[in-house]
Short mmCIF file of C-alpha atoms and ligand atoms in Angstrom, two decimals:
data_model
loop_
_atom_site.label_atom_id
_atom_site.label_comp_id
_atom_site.label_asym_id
_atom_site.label_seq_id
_atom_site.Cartn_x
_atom_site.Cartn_y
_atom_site.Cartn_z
CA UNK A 1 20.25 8.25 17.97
CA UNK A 2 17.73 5.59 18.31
CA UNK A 3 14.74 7.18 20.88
CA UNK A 4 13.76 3.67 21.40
CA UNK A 5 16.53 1.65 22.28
CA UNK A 6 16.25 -0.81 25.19
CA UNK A 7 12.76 -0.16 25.42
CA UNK A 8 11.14 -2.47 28.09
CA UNK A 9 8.55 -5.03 27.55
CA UNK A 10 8.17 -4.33 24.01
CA UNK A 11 8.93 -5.27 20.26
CA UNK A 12 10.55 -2.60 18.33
CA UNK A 13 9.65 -3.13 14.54
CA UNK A 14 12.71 -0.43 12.88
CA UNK A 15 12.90 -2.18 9.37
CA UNK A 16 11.48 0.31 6.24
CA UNK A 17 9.61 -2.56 4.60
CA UNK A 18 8.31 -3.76 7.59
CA UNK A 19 7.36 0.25 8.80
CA UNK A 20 5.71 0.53 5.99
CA UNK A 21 2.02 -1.06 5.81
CA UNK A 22 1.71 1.23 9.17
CA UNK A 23 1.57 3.84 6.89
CA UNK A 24 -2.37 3.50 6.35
CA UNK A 25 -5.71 2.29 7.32
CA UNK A 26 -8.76 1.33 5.35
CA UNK A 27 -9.44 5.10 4.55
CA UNK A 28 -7.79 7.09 1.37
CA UNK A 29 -5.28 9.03 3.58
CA UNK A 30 -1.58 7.94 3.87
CA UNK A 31 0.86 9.15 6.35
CA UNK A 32 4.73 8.95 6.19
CA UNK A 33 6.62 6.06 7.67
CA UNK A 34 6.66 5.96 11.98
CA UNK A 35 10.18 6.26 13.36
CA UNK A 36 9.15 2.86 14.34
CA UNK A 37 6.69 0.21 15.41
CA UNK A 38 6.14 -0.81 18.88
CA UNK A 39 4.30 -3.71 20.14
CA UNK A 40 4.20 -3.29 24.14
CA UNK A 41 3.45 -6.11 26.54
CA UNK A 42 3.56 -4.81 29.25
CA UNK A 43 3.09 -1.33 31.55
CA UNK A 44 7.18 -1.07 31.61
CA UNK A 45 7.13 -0.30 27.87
CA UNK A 46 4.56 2.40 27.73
CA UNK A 47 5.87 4.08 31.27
CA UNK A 48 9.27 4.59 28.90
CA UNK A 49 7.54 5.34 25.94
CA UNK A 50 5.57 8.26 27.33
CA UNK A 51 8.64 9.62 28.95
CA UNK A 52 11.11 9.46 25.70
CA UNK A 53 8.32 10.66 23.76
CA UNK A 54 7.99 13.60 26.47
CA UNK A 55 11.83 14.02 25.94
CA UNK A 56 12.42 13.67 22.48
CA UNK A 57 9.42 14.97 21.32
CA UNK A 58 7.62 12.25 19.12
CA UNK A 59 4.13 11.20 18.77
CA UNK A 60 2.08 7.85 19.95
CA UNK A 61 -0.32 6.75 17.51
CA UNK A 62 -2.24 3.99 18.85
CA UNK A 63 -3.06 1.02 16.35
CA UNK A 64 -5.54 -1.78 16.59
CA UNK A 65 -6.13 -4.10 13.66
CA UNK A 66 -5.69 -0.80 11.36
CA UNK A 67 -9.28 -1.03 9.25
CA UNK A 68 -10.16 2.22 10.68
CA UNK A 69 -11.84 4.55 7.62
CA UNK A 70 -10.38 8.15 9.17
CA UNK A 71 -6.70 7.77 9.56
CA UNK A 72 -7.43 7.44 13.12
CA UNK A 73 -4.14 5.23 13.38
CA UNK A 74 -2.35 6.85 10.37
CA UNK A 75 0.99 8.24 11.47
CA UNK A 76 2.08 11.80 11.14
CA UNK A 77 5.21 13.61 11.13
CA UNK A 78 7.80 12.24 14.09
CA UNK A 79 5.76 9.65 15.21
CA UNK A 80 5.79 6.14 16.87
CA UNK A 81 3.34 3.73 15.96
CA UNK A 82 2.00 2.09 18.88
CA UNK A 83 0.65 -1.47 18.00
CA UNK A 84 -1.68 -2.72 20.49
CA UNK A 85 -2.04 -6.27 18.96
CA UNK A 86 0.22 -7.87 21.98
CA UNK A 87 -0.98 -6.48 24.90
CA UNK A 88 -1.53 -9.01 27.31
CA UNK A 89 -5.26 -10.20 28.70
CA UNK A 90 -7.81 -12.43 28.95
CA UNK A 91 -11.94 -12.24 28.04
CA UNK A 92 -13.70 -12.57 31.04
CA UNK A 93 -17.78 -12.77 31.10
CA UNK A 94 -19.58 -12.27 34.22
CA UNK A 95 -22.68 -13.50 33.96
CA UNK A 96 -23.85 -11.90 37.13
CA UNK A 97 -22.40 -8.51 36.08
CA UNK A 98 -23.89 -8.96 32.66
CA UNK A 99 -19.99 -7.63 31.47
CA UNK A 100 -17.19 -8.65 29.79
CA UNK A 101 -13.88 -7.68 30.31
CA UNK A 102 -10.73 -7.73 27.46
CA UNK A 103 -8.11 -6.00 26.82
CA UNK A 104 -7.55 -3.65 23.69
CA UNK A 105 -5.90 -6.53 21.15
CA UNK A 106 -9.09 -8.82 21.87
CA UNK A 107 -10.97 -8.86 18.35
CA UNK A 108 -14.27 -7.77 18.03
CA UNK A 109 -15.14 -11.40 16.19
CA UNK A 110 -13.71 -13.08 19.98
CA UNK A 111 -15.44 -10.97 22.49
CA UNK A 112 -19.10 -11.35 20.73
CA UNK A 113 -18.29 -14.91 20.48
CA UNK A 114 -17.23 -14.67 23.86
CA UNK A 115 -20.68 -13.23 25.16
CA UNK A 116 -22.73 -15.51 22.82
CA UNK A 117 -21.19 -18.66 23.95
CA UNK A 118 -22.32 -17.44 27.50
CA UNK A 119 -26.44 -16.67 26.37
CA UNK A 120 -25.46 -12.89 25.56
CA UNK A 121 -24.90 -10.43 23.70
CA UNK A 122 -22.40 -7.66 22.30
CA UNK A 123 -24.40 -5.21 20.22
CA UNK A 124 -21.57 -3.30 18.02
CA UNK A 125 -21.18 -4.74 14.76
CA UNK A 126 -18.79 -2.28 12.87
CA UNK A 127 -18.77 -3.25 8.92
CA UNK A 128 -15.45 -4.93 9.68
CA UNK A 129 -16.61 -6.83 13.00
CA UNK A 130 -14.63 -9.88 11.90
CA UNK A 131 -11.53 -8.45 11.35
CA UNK A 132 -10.67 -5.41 13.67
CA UNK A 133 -9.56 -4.78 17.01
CA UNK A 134 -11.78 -4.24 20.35
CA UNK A 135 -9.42 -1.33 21.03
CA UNK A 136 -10.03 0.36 17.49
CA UNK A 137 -13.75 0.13 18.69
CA UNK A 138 -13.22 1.63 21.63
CA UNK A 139 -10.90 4.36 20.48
CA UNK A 140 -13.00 5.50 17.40
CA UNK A 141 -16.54 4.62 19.18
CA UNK A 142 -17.40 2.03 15.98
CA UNK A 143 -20.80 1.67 14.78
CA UNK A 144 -22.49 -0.51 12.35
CA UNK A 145 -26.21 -1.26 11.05
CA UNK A 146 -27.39 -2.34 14.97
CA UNK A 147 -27.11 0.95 16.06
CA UNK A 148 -30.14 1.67 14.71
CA UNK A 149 -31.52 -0.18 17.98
CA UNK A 150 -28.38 -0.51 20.35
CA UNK A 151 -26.61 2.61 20.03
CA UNK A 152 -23.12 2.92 19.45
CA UNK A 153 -20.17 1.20 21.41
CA UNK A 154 -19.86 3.84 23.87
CA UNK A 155 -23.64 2.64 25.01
CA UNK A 156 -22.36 -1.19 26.45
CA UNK A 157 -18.92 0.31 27.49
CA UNK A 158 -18.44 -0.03 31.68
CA UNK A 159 -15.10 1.13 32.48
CA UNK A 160 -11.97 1.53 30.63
CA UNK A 161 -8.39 0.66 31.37
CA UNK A 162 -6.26 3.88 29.65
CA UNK A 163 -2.71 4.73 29.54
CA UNK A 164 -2.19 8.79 30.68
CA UNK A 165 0.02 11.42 30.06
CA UNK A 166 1.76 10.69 33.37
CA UNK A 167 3.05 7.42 32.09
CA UNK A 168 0.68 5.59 34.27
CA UNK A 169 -2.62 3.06 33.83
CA UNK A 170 -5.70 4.30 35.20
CA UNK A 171 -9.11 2.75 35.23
CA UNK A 172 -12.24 4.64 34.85
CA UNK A 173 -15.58 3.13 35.35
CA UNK A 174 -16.77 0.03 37.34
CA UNK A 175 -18.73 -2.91 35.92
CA UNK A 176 -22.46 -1.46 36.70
CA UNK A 177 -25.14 0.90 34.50
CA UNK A 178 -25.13 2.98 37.69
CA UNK A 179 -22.06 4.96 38.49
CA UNK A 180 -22.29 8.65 38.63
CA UNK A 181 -19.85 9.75 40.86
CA UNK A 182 -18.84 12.70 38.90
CA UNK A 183 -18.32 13.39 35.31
CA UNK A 184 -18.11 10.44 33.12
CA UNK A 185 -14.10 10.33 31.98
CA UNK A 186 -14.95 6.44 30.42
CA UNK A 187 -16.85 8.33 28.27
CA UNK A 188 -14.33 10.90 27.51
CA UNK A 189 -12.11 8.55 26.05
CA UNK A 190 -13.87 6.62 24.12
CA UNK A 191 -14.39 7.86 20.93
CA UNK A 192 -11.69 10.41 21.69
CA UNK A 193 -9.67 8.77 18.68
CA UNK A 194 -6.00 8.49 21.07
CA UNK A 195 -6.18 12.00 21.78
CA UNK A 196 -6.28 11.87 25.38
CA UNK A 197 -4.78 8.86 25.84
CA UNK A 198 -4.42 5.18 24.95
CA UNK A 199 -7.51 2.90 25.47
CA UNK A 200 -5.93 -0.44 26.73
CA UNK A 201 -8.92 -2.40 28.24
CA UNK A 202 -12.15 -2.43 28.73
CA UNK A 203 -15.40 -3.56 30.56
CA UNK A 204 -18.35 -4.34 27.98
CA UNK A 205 -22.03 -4.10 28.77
CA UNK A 206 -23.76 -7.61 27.59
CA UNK A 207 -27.59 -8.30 27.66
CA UNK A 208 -29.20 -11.49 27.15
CA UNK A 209 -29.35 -12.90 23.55
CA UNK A 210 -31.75 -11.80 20.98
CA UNK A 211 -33.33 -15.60 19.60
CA UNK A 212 -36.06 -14.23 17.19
CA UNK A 213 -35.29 -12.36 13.98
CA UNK A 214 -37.45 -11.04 10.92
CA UNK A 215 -35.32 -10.39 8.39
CA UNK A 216 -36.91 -8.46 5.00
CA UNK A 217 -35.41 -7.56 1.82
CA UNK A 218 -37.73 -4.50 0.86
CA UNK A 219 -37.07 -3.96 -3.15
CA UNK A 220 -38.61 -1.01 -4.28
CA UNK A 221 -39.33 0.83 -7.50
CA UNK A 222 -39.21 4.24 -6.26
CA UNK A 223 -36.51 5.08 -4.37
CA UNK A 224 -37.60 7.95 -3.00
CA UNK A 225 -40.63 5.89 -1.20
CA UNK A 226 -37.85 3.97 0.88
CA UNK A 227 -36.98 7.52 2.71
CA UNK A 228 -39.85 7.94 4.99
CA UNK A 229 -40.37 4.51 6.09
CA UNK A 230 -37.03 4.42 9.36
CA UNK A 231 -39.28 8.06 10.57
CA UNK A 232 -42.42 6.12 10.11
CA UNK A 233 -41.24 2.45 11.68
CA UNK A 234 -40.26 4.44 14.79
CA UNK A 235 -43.24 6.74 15.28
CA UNK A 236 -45.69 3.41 15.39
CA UNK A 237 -43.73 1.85 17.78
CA UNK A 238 -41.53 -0.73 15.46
CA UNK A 239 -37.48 0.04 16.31
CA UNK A 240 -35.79 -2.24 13.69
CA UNK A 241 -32.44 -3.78 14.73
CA UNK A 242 -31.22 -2.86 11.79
CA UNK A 243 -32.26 -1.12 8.74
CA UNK A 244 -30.26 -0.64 5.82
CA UNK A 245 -30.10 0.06 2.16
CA UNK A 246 -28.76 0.23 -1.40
CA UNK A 247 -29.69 3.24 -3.62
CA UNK A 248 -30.10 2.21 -7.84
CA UNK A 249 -26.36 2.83 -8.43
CA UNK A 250 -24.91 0.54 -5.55
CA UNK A 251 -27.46 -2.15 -6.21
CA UNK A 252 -27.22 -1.56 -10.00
CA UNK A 253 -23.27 -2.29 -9.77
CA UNK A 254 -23.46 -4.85 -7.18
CA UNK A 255 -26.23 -6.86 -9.33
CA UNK A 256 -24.00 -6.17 -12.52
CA UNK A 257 -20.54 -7.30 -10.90
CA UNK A 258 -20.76 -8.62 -7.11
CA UNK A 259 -21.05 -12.13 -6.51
CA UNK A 260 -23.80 -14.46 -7.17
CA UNK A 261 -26.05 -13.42 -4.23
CA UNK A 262 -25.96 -9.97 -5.20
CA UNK A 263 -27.04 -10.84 -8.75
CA UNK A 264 -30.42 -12.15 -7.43
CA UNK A 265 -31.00 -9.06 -5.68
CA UNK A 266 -34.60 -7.61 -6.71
CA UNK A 267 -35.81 -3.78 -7.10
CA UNK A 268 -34.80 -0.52 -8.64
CA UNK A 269 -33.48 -0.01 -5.04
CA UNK A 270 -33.36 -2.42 -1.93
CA UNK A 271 -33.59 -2.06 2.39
CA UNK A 272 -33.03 -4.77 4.70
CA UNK A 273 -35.09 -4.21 7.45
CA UNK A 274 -34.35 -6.20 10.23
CA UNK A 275 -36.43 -6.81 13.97
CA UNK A 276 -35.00 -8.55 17.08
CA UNK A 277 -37.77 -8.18 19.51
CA UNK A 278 -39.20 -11.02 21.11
CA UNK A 279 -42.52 -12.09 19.27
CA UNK A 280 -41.06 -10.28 15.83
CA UNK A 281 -41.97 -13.38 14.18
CA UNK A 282 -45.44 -13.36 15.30
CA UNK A 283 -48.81 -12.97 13.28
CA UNK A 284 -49.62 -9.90 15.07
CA UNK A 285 -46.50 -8.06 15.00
CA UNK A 286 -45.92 -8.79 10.99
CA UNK A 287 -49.79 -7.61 10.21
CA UNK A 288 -49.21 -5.00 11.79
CA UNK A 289 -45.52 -4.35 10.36
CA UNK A 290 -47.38 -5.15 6.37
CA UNK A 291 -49.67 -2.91 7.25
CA UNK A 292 -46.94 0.05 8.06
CA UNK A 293 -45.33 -1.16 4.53
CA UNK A 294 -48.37 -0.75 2.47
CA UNK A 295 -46.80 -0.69 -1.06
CA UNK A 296 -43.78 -1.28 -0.05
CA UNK A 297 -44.58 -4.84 0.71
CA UNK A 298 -44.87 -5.32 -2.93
CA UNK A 299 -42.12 -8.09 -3.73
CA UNK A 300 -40.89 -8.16 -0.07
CA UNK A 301 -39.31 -11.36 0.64
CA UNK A 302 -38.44 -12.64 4.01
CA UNK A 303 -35.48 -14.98 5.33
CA UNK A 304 -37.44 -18.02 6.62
CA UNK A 305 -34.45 -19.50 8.36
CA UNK A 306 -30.59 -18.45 9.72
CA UNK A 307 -29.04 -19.84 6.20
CA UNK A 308 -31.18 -17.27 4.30
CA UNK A 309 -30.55 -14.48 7.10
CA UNK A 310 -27.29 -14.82 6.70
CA UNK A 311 -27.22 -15.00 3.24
CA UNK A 312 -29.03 -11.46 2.85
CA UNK A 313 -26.12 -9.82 5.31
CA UNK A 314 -23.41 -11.39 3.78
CA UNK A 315 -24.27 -9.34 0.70
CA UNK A 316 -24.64 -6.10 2.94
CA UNK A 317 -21.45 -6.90 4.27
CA UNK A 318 -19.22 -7.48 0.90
CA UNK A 319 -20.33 -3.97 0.01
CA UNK A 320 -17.75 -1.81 0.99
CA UNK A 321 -15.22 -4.05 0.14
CA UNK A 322 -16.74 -4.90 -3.43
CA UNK A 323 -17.25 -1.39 -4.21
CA UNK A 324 -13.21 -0.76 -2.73
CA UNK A 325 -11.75 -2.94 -5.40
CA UNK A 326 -13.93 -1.90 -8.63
CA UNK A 327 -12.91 1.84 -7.45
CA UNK A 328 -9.98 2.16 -5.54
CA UNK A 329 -9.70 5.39 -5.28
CA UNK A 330 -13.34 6.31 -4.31
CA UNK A 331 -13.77 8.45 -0.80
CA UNK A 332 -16.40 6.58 1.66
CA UNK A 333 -18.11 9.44 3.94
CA UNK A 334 -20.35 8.79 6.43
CA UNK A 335 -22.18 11.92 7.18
CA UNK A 336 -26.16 11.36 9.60
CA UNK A 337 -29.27 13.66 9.21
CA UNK A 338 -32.27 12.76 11.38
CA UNK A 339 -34.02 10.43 10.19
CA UNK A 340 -37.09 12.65 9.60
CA UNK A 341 -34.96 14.26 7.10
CA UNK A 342 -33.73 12.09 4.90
CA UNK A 343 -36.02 12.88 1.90
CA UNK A 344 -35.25 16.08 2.26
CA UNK A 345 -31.53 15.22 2.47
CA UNK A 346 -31.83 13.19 -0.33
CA UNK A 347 -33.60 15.77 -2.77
CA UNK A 348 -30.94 18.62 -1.90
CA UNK A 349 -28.10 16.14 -2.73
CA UNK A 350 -29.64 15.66 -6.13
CA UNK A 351 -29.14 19.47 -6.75
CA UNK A 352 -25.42 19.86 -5.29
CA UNK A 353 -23.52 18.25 -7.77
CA UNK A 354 -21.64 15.51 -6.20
CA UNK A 355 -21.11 12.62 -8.35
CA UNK A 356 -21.88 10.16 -5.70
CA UNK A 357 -23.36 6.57 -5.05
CA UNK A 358 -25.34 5.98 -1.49
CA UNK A 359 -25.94 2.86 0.58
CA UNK A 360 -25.25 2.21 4.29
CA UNK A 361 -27.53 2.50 7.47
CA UNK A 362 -31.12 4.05 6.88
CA UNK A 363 -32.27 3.45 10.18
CA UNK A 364 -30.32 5.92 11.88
CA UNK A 365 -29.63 8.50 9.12
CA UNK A 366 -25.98 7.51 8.58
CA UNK A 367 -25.25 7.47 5.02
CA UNK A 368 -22.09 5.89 3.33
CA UNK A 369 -22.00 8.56 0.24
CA UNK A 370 -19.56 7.35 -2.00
CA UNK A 371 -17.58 9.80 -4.18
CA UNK A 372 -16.29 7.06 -6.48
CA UNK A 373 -14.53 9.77 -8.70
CA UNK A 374 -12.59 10.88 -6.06
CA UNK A 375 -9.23 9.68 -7.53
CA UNK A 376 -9.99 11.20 -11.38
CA UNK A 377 -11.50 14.94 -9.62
CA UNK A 378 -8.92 17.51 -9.22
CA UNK A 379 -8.41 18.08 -5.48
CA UNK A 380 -10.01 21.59 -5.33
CA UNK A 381 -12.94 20.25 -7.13
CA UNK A 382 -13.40 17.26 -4.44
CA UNK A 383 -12.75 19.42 -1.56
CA UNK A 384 -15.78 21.40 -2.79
CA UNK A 385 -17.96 18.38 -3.21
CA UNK A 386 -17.21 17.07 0.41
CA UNK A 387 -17.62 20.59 1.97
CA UNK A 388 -20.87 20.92 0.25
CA UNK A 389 -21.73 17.49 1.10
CA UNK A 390 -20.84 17.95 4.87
CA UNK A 391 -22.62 21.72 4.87
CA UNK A 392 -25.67 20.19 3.90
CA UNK A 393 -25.32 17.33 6.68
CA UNK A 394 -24.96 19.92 9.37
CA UNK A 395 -27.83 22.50 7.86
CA UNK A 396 -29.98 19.56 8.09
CA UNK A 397 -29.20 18.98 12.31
CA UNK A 398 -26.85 16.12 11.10
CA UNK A 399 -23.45 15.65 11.52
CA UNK A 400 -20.12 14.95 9.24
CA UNK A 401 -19.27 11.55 10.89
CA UNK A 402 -21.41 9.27 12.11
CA UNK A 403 -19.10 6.06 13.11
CA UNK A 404 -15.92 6.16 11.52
CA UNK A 405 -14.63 9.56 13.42
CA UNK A 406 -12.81 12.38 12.36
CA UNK A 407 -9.05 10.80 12.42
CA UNK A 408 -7.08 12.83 9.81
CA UNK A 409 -9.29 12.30 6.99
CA UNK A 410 -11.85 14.93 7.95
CA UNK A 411 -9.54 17.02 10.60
CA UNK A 412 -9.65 19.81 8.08
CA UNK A 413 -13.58 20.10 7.55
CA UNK A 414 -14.14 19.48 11.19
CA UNK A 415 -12.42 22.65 12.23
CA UNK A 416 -13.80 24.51 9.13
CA UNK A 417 -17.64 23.66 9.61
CA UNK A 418 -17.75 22.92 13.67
CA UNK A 419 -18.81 25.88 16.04
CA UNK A 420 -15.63 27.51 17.39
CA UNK A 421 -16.64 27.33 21.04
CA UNK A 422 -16.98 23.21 20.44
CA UNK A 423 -13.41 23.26 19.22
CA UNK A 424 -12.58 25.82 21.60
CA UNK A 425 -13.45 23.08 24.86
CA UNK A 426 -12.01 20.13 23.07
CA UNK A 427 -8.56 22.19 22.83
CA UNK A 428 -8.49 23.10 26.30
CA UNK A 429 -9.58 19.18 27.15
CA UNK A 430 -6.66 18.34 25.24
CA UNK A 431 -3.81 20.61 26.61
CA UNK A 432 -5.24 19.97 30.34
CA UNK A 433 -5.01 15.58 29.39
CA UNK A 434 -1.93 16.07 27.22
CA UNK A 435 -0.09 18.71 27.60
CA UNK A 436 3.36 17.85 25.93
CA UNK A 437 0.66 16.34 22.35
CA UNK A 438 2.52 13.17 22.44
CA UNK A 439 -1.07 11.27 22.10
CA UNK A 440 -1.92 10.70 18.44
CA UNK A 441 -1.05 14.29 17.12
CA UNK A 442 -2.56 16.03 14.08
CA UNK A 443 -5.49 13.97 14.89
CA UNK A 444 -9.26 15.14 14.98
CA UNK A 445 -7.86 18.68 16.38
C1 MLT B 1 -20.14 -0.06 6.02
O1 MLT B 1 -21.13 0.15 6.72
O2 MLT B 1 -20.14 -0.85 5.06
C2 MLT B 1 -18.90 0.70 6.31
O3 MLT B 1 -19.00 1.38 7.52
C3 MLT B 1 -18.75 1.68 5.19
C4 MLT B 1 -17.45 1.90 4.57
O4 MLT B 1 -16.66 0.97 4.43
O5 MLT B 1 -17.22 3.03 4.13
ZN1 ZN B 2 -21.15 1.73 8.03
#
């Protein structure tokens, strides 16, 4: 019997060679093939998709632009991919409002362009900004190197537009910074991964455009002097916008093999440090920024206009991708400590026995390890490694995930390592928001 037949409002993608790139994201997991696609375009086709699924007992797994790095969007058994790529709505900036509204299938790369074109601007910057989905953003709260200033997505999100367990479209939020008319459910569902519900819409906090940048490349010959400065930025009063970093073996491969750029790039290893404030490009603010740098100013070169700025992040940008095709099989975590322990962090690592390569977002403690063995270790062997990695995340006051969510890649070490009374409330927030599990199942719980 086909559960979806004369569905409303919607395109039904049945076909096994067209089911079957739905399979994955941008992460090493795989699920098996949906029962089906479905692109909805309107509220008729999820009211009916909710109720079959009630009824027949199948899954909803929402999908963006799939280049999550979890398996957020990965199907599991019985389920119906939900592609959000169709649903219908317009970007909207209110200039007044300092907001933005779009729907989930806007791209990331639209609504920032969207705000810019207006004088603003959209903080989150996600590695894959010019390729995914708003709602992906909104679903798996993305991150990316600005963080380190502006937070995560959840920070410039209003209001959301979500589709329920009852069948039904609710909005939560209203387009202010002051609303506090009982608990927060906006915030609830973002970054709750499509385990509530379906995140359909949005409206987006904006703030006027940044319009002066220092941009450094910091090369350094001891690595280990790079892990103090983020603790040491902050406590004199210098918040970079963004502050990230290559260890030797990243910048050692990307000099080796990565594209021209990346064969000029100097030191044993390398930050980009990056400032937004107003004045950053004055005398007083970089004396006093050298003076932070001490040694580290050594070979420090700065972008002196937007070509070379541009030209430094493309290189930070290619990395994930660059290292993704010379080891395809690699696993990409993305554990945090504070960023007062990261030498610490750092040092422990050394003694754990984890064949891994670093590079990723300094600033904020998130660390892209890279375990790009993953695909020649024997399973028990890597399961170690990660647990040990993530164990030493958590015994430092980090975390196991610091943008890319839990999805199903790390469902397992999530329950493992996470305090049972923290699961505990996020299983009775699920059965009270979903009680039938038709939203994304075998997901993060
Ligand atoms: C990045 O910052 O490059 C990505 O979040 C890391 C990744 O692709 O694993
Ligand atoms: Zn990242």
């Amino acid at each position: 019997m086909d559960v979806l037949r004369d569905l409303p409002e919607a395109t039904v993608l049945r076909e096994p060679s067209d089911l079957e790139p739905f399979r994955r994201d941008e992460s090493h997991v795989q699920g098996p093939r949906p029962l089906a696609v479905v692109r909805p375009h309107g509220p008729a086709a999820l009211r009916e998709l909710v109720r079959r699924a009630k009824a027949e007992g199948f899954g909803l797994v929402p999908r963006g632009a799939g280049t999550g790095k979890a398996g957020g969007c990965v199907p599991t058994e019985r389920s119906v991919v939900v592609d959000l790529s169709a649903w219908p709505g317009s970007l909207q900036v209110s200039a007044q409002d300092l907001s933005l509204q779009a729907p989930a299938s806007a791209s990331l790369r639209d609504v920032k362009a969207a705000a810019e074109a207006e004088g603003f601007f959209y903080p989150p910057d996600p590695n894959s900004w010019e390729s995914c989905a708003l709602g992906g953003t909104l679903a798996t709260n993305a991150g990316g190197p600005n963080a380190c200033k502006y937070g995560m997505t959840r920070n410039w999100v209003l209001a959301v537009e979500a589709l329920l367990e009852d069948g039904e479209i609710h909005t939560f939020g209203i387009p202010s910074v002051k609303a506090n008319a009982g608990p927060n459910l906006t915030q609830l569902l973002v970054g709750s991964e499509g385990i509530f519900g379906l995140i359909l819409g949005a409206t987006l906090r904006l703030m006027p455009k940044p319009r002066e940048f220092t941009t450094l490349l910091l090369p350094t010959r001891h690595w280990a002097d790079l892990l103090d400065l983020p603790g040491r930025l902050c406590a004199a009063g210098y918040l970079p916008s963004a502050f990230e970093f290559f260890d030797p073996a990243v910048l050692a491969e990307l000099r080796a093999h990565g594209p021209e750029a990346a064969r000029r790039l100097p030191g044993e290893a390398l930050a980009i440090l990056e400032f937004d404030d107003r004045g950053c490009g004055s005398e007083t603010f970089l004396e006093g920024l050298l003076d932070l740098l001490g040694p580290l100013t050594e070979g420090l070169e700065m972008a002196t206009d937007e070509r070379q700025r541009q030209d430094i992040w493309a290189v930070r940008r290619l990395t994930s991708a660059f290292l993704k095709e010379r080891h395809p099989r690699k696993v990409s975590e993305d554990i945090v400590v504070p960023r007062s322990r990261l030498k610490d962090f750092f040092q422990r690592l050394e003694q754990l026995d984890i064949p891994s390569v670093s590079y990723g977002h300094l600033g904020d403690g998130n660390l892209h390890v890279n375990l790009l063995a993953a695909g020649e270790t024997a399973p028990e062997e890597l399961e170690r490694q990660l647990y040990d990695l993530f164990r030493l995340a958590l015994d430092l006051g980090g975390t196991l995930s610091g943008e890319h969510g839990i999805g199903l890649a790390k469902r397992e070490a999530f329950l493992a390592l996470s305090h049972p009374g923290h699961i505990q409330v996020l299983r009775a927030l699920k059965r009270a928001m979903d009680p039938c599990g038709i939203f994304n199942p075998g997901k993060v719980l």
